[in-house]
CSV table of C-alpha atoms and ligand atoms in Angstrom, one decimal:
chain,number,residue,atom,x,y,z
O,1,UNK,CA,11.5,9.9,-0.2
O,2,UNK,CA,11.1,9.6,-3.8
O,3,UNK,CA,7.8,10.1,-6.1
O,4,UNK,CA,4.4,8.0,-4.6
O,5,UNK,CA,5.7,8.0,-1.1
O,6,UNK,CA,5.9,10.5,1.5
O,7,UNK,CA,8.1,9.8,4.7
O,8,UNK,CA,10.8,7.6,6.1
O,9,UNK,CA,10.5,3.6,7.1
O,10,UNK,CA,9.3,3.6,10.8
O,11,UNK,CA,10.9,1.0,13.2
O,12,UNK,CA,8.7,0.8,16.1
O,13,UNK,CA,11.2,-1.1,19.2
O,14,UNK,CA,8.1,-2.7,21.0
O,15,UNK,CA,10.8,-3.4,24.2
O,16,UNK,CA,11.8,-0.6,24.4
O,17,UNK,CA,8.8,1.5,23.7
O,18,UNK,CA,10.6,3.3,21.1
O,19,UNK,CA,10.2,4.3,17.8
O,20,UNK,CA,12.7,5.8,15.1
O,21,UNK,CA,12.7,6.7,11.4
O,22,UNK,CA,15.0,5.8,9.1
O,23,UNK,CA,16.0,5.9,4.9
O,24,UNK,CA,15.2,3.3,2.6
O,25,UNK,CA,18.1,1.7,1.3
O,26,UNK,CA,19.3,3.4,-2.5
O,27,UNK,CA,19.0,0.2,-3.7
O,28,UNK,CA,15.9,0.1,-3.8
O,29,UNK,CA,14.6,2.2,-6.8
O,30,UNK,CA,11.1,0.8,-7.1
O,31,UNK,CA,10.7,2.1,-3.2
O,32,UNK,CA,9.5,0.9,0.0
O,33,UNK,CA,7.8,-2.0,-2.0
O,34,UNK,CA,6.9,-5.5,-0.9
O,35,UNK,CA,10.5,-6.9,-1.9
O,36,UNK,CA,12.2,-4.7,-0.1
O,37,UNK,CA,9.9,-5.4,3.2
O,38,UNK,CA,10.8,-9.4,2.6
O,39,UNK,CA,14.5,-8.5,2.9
O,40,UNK,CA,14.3,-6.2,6.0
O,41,UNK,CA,12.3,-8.8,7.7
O,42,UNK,CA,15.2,-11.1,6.7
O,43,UNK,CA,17.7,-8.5,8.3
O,44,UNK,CA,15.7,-8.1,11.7
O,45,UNK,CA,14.6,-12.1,11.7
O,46,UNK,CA,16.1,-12.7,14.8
O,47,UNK,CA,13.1,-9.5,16.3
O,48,UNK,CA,10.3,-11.9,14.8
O,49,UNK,CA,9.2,-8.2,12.8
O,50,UNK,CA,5.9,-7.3,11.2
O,51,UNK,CA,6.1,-5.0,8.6
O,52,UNK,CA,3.1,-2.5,6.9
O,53,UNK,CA,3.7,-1.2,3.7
O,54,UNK,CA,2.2,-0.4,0.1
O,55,UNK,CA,2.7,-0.6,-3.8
O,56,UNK,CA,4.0,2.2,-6.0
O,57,UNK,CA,0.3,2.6,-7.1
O,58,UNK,CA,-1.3,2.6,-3.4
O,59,UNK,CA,-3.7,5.3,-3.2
O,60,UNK,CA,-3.7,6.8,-6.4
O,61,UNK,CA,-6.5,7.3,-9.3
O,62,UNK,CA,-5.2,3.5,-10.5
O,63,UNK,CA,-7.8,1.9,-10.7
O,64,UNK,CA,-8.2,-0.8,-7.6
O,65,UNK,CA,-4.9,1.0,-5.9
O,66,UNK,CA,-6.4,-0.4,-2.7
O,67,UNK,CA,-3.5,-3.1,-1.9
O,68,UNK,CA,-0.9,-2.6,1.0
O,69,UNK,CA,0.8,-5.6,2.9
O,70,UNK,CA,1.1,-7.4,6.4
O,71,UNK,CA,4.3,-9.3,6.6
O,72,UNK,CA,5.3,-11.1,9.2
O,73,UNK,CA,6.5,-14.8,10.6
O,74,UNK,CA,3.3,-17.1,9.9
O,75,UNK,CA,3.2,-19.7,13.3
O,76,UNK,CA,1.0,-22.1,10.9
O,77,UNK,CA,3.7,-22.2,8.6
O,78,UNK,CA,6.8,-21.3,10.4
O,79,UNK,CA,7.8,-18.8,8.0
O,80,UNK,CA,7.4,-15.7,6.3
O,81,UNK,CA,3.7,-14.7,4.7
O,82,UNK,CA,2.0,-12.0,3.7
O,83,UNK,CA,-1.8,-10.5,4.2
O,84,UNK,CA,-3.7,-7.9,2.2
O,85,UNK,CA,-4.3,-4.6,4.0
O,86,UNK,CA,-7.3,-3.7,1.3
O,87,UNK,CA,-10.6,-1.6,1.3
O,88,UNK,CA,-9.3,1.4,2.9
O,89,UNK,CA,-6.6,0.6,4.8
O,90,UNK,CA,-3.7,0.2,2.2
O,91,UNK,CA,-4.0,3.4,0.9
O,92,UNK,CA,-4.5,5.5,4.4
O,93,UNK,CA,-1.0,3.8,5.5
O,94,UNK,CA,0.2,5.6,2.3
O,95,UNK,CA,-0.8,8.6,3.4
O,96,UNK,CA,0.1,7.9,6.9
O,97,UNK,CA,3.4,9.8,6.6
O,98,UNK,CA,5.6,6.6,7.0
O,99,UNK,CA,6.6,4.9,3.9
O,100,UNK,CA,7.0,1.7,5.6
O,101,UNK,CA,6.5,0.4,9.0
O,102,UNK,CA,8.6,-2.6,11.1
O,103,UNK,CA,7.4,-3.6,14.5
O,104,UNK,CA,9.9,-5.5,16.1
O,105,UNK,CA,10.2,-7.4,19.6
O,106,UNK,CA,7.1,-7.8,21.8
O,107,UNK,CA,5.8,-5.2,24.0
O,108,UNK,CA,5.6,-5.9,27.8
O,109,UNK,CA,2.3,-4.2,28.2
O,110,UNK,CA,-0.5,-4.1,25.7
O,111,UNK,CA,-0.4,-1.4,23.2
O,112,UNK,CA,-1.7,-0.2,19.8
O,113,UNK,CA,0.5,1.8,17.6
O,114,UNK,CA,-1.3,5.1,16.0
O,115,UNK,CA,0.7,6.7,13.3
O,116,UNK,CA,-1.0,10.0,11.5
O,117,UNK,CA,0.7,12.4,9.7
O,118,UNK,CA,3.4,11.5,9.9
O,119,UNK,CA,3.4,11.2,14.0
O,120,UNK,CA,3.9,7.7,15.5
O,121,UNK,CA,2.7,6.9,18.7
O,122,UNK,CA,2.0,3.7,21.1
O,123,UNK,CA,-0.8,4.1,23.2
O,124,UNK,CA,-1.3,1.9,26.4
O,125,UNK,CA,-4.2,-0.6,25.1
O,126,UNK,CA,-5.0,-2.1,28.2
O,127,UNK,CA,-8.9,-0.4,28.2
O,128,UNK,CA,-9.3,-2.5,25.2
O,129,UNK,CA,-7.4,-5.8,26.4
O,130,UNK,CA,-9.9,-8.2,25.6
O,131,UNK,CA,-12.2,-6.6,23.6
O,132,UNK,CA,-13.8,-7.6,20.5
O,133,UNK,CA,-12.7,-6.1,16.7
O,134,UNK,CA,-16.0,-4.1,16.5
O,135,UNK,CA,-15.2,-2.5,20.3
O,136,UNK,CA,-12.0,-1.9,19.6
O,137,UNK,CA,-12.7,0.0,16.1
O,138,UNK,CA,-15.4,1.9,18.2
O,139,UNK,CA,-13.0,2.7,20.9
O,140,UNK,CA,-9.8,3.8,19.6
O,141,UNK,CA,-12.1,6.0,16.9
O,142,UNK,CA,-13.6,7.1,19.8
O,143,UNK,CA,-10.1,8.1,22.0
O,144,UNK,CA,-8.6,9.6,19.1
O,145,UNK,CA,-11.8,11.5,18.4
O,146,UNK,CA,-11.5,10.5,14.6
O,147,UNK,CA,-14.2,8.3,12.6
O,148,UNK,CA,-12.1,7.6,9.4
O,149,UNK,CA,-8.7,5.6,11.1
O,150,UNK,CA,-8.8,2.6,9.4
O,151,UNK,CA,-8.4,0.2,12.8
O,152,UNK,CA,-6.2,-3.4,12.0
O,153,UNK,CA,-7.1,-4.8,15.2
O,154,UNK,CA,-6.8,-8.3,17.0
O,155,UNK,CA,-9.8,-9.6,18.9
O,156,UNK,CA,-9.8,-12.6,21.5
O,157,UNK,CA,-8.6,-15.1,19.2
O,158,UNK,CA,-5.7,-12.9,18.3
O,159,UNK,CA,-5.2,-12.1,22.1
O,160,UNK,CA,-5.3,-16.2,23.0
O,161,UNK,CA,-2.2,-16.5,19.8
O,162,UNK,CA,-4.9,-19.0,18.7
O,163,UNK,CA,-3.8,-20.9,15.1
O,164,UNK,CA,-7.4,-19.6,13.6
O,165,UNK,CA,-6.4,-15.9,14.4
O,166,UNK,CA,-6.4,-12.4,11.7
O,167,UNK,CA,-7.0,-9.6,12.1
O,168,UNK,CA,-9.5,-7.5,11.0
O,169,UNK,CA,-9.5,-3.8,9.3
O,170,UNK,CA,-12.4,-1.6,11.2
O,171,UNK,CA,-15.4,-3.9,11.0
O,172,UNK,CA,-14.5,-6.2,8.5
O,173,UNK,CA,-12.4,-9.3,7.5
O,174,UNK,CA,-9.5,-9.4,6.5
O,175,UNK,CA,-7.4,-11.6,3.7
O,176,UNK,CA,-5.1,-12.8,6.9
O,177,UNK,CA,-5.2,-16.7,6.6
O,178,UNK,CA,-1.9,-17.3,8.3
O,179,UNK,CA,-2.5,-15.9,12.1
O,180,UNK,CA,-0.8,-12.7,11.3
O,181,UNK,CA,-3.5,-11.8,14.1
O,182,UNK,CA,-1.8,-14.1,16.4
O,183,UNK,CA,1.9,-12.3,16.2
O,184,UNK,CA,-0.1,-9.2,16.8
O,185,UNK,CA,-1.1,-11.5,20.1
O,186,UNK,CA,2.7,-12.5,21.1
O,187,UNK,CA,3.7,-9.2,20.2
O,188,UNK,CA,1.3,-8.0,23.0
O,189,UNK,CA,0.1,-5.2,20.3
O,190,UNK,CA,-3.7,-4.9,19.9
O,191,UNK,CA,-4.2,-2.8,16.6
O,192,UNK,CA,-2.4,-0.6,14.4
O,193,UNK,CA,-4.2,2.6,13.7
O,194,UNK,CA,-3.8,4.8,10.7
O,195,UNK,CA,-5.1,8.6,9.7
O,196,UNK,CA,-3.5,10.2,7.0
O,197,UNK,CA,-3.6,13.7,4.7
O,198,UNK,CA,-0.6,13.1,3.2
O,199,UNK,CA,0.4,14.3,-0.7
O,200,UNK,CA,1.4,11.9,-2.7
O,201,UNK,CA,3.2,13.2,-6.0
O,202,UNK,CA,3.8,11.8,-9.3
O,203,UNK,CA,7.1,12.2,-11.5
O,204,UNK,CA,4.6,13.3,-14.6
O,205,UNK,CA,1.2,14.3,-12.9
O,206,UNK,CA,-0.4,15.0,-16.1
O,207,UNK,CA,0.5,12.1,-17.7
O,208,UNK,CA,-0.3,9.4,-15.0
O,209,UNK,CA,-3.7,11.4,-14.4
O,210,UNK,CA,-4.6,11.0,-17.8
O,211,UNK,CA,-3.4,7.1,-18.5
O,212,UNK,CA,-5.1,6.3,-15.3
O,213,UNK,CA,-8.6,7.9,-16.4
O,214,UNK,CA,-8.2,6.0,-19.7
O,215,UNK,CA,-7.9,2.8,-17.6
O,216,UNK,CA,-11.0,4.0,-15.4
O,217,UNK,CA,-13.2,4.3,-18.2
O,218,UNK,CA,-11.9,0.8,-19.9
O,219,UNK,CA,-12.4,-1.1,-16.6
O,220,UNK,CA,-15.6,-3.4,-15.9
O,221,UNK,CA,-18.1,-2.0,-13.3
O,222,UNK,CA,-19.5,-5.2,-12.2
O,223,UNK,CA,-21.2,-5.4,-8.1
O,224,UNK,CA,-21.3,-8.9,-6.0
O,225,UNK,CA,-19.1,-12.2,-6.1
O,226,UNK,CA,-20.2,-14.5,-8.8
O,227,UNK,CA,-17.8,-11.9,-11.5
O,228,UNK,CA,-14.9,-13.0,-9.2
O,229,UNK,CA,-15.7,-16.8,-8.9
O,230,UNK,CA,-13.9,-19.7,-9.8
O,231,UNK,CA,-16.2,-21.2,-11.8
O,232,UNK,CA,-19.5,-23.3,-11.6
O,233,UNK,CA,-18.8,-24.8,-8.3
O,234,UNK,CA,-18.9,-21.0,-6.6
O,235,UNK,CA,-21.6,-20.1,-8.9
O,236,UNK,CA,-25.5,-18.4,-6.9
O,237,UNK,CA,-23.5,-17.0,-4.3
O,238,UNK,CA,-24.6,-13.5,-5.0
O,239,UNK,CA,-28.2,-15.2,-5.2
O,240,UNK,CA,-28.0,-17.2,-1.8
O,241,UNK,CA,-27.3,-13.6,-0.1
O,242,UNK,CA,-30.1,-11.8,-2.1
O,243,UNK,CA,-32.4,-11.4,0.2
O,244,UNK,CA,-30.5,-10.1,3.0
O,245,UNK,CA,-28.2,-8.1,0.6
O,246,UNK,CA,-28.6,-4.4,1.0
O,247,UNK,CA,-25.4,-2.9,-0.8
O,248,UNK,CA,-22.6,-3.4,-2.7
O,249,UNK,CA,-18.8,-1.6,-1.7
O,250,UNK,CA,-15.8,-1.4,-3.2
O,251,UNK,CA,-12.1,-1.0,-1.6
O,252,UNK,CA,-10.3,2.2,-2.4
O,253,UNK,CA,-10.4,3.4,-5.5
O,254,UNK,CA,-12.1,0.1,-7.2
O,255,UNK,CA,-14.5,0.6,-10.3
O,256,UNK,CA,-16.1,-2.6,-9.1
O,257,UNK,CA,-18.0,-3.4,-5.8
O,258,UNK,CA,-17.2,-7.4,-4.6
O,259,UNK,CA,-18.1,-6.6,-1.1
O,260,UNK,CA,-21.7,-7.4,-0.2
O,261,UNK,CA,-23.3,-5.6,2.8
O,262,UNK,CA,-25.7,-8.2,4.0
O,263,UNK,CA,-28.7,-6.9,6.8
O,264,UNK,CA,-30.2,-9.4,8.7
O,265,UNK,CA,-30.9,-7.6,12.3
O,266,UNK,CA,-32.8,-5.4,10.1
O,267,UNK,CA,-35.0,-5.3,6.5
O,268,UNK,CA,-32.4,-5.1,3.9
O,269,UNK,CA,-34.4,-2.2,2.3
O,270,UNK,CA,-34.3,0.2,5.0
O,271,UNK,CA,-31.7,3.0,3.2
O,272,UNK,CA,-31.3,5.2,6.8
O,273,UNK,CA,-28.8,5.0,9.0
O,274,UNK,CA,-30.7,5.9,12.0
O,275,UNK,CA,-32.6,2.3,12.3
O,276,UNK,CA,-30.6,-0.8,13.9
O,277,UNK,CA,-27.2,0.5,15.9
O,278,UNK,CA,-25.4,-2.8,14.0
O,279,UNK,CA,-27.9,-4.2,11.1
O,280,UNK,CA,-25.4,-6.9,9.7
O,281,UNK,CA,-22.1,-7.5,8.0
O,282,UNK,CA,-19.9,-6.3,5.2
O,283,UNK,CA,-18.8,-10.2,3.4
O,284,UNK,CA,-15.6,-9.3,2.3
O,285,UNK,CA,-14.8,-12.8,1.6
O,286,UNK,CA,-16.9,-15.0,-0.2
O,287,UNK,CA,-14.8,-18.2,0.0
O,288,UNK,CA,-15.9,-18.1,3.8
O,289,UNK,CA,-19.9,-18.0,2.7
O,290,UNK,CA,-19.0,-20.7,0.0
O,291,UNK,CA,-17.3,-23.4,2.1
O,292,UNK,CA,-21.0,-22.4,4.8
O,293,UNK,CA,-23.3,-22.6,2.2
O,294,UNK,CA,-21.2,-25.9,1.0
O,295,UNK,CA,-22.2,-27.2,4.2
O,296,UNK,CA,-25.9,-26.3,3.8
O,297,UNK,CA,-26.2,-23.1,6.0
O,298,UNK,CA,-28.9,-20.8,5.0
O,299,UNK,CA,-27.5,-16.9,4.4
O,300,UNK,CA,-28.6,-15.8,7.6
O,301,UNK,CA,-27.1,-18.4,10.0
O,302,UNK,CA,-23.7,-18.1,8.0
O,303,UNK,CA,-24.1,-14.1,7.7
O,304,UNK,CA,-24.0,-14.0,11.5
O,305,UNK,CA,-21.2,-16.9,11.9
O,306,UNK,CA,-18.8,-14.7,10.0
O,307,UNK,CA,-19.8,-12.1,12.1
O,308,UNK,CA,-18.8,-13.7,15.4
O,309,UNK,CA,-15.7,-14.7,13.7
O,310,UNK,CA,-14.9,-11.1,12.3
O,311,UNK,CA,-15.5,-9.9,16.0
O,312,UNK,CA,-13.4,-12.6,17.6
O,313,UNK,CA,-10.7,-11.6,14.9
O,314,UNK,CA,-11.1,-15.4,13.6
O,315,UNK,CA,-10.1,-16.2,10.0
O,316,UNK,CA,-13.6,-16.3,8.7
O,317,UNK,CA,-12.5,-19.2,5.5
O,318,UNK,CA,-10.9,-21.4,7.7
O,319,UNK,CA,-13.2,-20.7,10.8
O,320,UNK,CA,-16.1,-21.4,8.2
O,321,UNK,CA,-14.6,-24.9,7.2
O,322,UNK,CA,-14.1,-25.9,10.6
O,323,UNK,CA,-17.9,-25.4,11.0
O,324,UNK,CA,-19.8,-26.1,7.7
O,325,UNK,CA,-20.4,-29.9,9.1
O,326,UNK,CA,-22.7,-28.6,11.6
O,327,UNK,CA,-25.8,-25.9,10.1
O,328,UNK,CA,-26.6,-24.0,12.3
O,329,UNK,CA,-29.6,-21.1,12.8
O,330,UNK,CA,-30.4,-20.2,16.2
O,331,UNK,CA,-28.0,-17.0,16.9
O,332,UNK,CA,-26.9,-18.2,20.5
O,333,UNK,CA,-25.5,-21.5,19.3
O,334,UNK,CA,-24.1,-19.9,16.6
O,335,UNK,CA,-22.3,-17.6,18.9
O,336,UNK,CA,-21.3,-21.1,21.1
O,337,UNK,CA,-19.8,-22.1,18.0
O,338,UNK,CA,-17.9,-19.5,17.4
O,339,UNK,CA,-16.7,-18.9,20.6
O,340,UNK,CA,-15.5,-22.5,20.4
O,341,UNK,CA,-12.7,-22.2,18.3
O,342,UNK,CA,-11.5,-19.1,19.4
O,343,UNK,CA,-8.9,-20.7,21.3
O,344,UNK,CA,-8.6,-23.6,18.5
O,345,UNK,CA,-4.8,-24.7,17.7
O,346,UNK,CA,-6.1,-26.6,14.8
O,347,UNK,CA,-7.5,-25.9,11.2
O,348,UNK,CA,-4.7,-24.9,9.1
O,349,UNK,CA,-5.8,-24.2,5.7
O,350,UNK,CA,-5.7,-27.3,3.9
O,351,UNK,CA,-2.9,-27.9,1.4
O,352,UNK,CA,-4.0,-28.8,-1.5
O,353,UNK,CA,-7.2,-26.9,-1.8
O,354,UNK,CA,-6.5,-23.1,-2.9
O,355,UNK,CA,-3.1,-23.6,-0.6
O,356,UNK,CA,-1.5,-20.2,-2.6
O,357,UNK,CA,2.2,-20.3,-3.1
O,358,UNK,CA,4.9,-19.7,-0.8
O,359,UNK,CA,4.5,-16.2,1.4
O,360,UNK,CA,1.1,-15.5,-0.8
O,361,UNK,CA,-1.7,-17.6,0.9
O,362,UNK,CA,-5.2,-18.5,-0.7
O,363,UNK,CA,-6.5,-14.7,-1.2
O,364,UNK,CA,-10.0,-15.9,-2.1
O,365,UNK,CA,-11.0,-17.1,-4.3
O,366,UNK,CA,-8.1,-18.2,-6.3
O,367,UNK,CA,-7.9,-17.6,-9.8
O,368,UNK,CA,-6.3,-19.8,-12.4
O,369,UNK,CA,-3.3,-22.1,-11.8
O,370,UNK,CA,-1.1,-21.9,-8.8
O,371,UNK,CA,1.7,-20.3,-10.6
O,372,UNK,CA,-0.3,-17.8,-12.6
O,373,UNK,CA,-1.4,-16.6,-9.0
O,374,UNK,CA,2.0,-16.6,-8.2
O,375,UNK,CA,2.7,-14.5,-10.8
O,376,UNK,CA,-0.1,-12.2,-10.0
O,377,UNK,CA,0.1,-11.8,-6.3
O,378,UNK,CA,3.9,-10.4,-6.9
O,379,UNK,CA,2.6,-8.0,-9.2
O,380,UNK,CA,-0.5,-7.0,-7.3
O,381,UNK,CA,1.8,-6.5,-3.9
O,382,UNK,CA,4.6,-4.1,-6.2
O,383,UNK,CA,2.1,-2.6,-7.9
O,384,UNK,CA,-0.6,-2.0,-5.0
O,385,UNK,CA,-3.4,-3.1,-7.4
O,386,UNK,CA,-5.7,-6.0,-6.0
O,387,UNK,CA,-4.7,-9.1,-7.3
O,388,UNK,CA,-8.7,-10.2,-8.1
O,389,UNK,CA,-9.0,-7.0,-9.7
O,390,UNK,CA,-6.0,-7.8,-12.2
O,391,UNK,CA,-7.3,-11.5,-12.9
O,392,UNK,CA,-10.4,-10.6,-13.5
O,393,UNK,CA,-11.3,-7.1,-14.7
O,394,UNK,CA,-9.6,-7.9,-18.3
O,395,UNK,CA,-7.1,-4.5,-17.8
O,396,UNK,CA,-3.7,-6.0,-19.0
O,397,UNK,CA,-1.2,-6.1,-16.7
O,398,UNK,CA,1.6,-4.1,-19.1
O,399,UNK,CA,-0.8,-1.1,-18.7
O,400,UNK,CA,-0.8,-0.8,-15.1
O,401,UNK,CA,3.1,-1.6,-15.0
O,402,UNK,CA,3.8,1.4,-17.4
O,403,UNK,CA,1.8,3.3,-15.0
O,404,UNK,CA,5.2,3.3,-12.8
O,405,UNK,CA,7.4,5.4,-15.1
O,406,UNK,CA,4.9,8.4,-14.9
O,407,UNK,CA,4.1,7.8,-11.5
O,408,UNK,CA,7.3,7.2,-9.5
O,409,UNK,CA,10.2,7.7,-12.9
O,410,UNK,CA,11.5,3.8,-12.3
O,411,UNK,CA,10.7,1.0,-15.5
O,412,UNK,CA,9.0,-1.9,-13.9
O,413,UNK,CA,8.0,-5.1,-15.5
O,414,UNK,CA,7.2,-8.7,-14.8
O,415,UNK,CA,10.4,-10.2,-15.3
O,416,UNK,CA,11.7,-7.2,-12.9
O,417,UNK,CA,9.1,-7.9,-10.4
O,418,UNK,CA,10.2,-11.7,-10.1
O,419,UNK,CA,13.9,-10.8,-9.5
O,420,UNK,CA,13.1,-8.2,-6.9
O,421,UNK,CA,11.7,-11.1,-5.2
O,422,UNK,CA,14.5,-13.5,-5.9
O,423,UNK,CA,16.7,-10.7,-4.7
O,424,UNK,CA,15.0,-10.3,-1.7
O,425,UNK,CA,15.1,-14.1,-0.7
O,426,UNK,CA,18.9,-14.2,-1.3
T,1,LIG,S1,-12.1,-6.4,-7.0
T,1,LIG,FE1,-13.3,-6.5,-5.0
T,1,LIG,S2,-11.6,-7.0,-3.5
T,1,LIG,FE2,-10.6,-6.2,-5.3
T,1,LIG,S3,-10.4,-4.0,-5.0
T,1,LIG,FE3,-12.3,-4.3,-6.2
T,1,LIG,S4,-13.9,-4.4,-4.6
T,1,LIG,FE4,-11.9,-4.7,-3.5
């Protein structure tokens, strides 16, 4: 494989319980890229594939070089659609030794698929059947005696195939809003596990070092959601979770910090570790608090809604707006609640309301018009960059595209990036 990936494209037969490694196609001179994972899946439709995968930049000193993908057939929409694989999991299935992954066909049995260094490996996932994100991070971290696998796993929702299901990455949720959890389901495969130390080289080390520290120190260090709002209606989120907020986190590699760990089993001051076993939630998506607080939940009650959702491996945005009519506090009927629509083969995202374009759904919360998003989401997913770190930090996005010549020796550039996808739609 050629500069900024390491390894062969892995198809993993889940019938067969097979798994084989095999060249990207020449053609393909930008790499194992999102483009090139929309025309496999086109080649191996008639498997029903998911695909993981990364941007040239993945899991480099870029700035925000966080972003991998989830492809796969959406059963909301009946076609194709792709999911972020962001904080920490985009860049460790760089590093994974696979440049690429497709899973194809459904296993018999349940299983989970651990690749690390380069190794792939399906592992009978029956102990876990049934078990909830948080359990299942816990447990395979625990079989494979490892705490940094990043875990995409399914919980029940994902296991019932249920319209409402994602998955989630370790403890957290994920940008999955179009029951990519649920294929996981039919595909009878519970999580995908990934651990790697793999090298990643660049065509001109130096040089892409250096441009990428300039970038560094020229990009905004700002902590919380309101920086990444849409505008006034989105505006005192970051002040509705005060009081329960205890830290701010950024995804690989990001000089900002949007994720808000929020302690509500526990005072938010307490800085040890060795207090409450579980003292509250990472919001990774503040669309899912909004369209909550919207409905006139206090922090709290939603904080430990999106909880239950995360550990039932429900879409925490669209589970939220299936619930905001009804506050809630008391943490048993929240958990009712959630448990509710675990099964639910309702609540699509609502067209018409942040709906994102084509395969890119509403990574939240949208920025700008539909078609700049558009624009942005195919960049982001080439380039491996998150696309609310492009929109908003004020780092052009000519800077981060020259990044590829130094970085992988190929020219990339918007009107580029748009043909790869018309290309890969042909
Ligand atoms: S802007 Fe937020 S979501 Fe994007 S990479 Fe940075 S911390 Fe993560």
């Amino acid at each position: 494989m050629d500069f900024m990936y390491y390894g062969d494209i892995l198809i993993v037969d889940l019938e067969a319980g097979t798994t084989e490694e095999v060249e990207i196609d020449e053609a393909w001179r930008a790499g194992p890229v999102l483009p090139a994972a929309l025309e496999l899946f086109r080649r191996h439709a008639q498997d029903n594939p998911l695909l993981l995968g990364s941007g040239i930049l993945t899991g480099t000193t870029a700035p925000a070089s966080c972003l991998g993908f989830v492809l796969g057939a959406s059963q909301i929409t009946g076609g194709p659609a792709v999911a972020p694989l962001d904080m920490f999991a985009g860049a460790e299935m760089k590093l994974s030794g696979f440049s690429m992954v497709l899973i194809k066909g459904n296993s018999p049995d349940p299983v989970y698929l651990w690749l690390h260094d380069g190794v792939a490996d399906l592992v009978d996932a029956s102990p876990i059947t049934g078990k909830d994100t948080w359990r299942t991070c816990d447990a395979i971290r625990e079989e494979m005696g490892e705490q940094l696998i990043q875990v995409v796993s399914i919980g029940p929702a994902g296991e019932a195939k249920s319209d409402l299901a994602s998955f989630s990455i370790n403890y957290w949720g994920s940008g999955d809003n179009a029951a990519l959890g649920a294929l996981m389901g039919a595909k009878n495969l519970k999580a995908v596990a990934l651990r790697g130390l793999g090298m990643i080289d660049a065509e001109d080390p130096e040089e892409f070092y250096n441009r990428t520290m300039d970038l560094l120190r020229g990009s905004p260090s700002k902590k919380g959601f309101d920086w990444v709002s849409r505008g006034p209606e989105d505006e005192g989120i970051d002040a509705w979770l005060k009081p329960l907020a205890h830290r701010h986190r950024s995804c690989f590699a990001c000089p900002c910090a949007c994720n808000t760990f929020v302690k509500y089993n526990e005072d938010p001051a307490v800085m040890g570790s060795d207090g409450v076993q579980e003292p509250g939630l990472m919001v990774t998506n503040p669309a899912a608090a909004l369209w909550l607080r919207q409905g006139g939940w206090g922090a709290e009650g939603a904080c430990r809604a999106m909880e239950a959702m995360t550990r039932a491996g429900i879409d925490a945005v669209r589970g939220a707006r299936e619930m905001s009519t009804g506050p809630l506090e008391d943490p048993t009927e929240i958990a009712a609640a959630v448990e509710a629509l675990t099964g639910s083969a309702g609540a699509a995202w609502p067209r018409g309301e942040g709906a994102g374009s084509g395969i890119f759904g509403p990574r939240t919360p949208p920025q700008g018009s539909e078609d700049r998003w558009l624009e942005v989401n195919r960049a982001a997913y080439v380039l491996g960059i998150c696309p609310l770190f492009l929109v908003t930090s004020g780092v052009e996005l000519s800077e981060l595209l020259e990044l590829c010549l130094p970085a992988a020796g190929v020219e990339v550039d918007a009107g580029g990036i748009k043909e790869m996808f018309d290309r890969a739609r042909a």
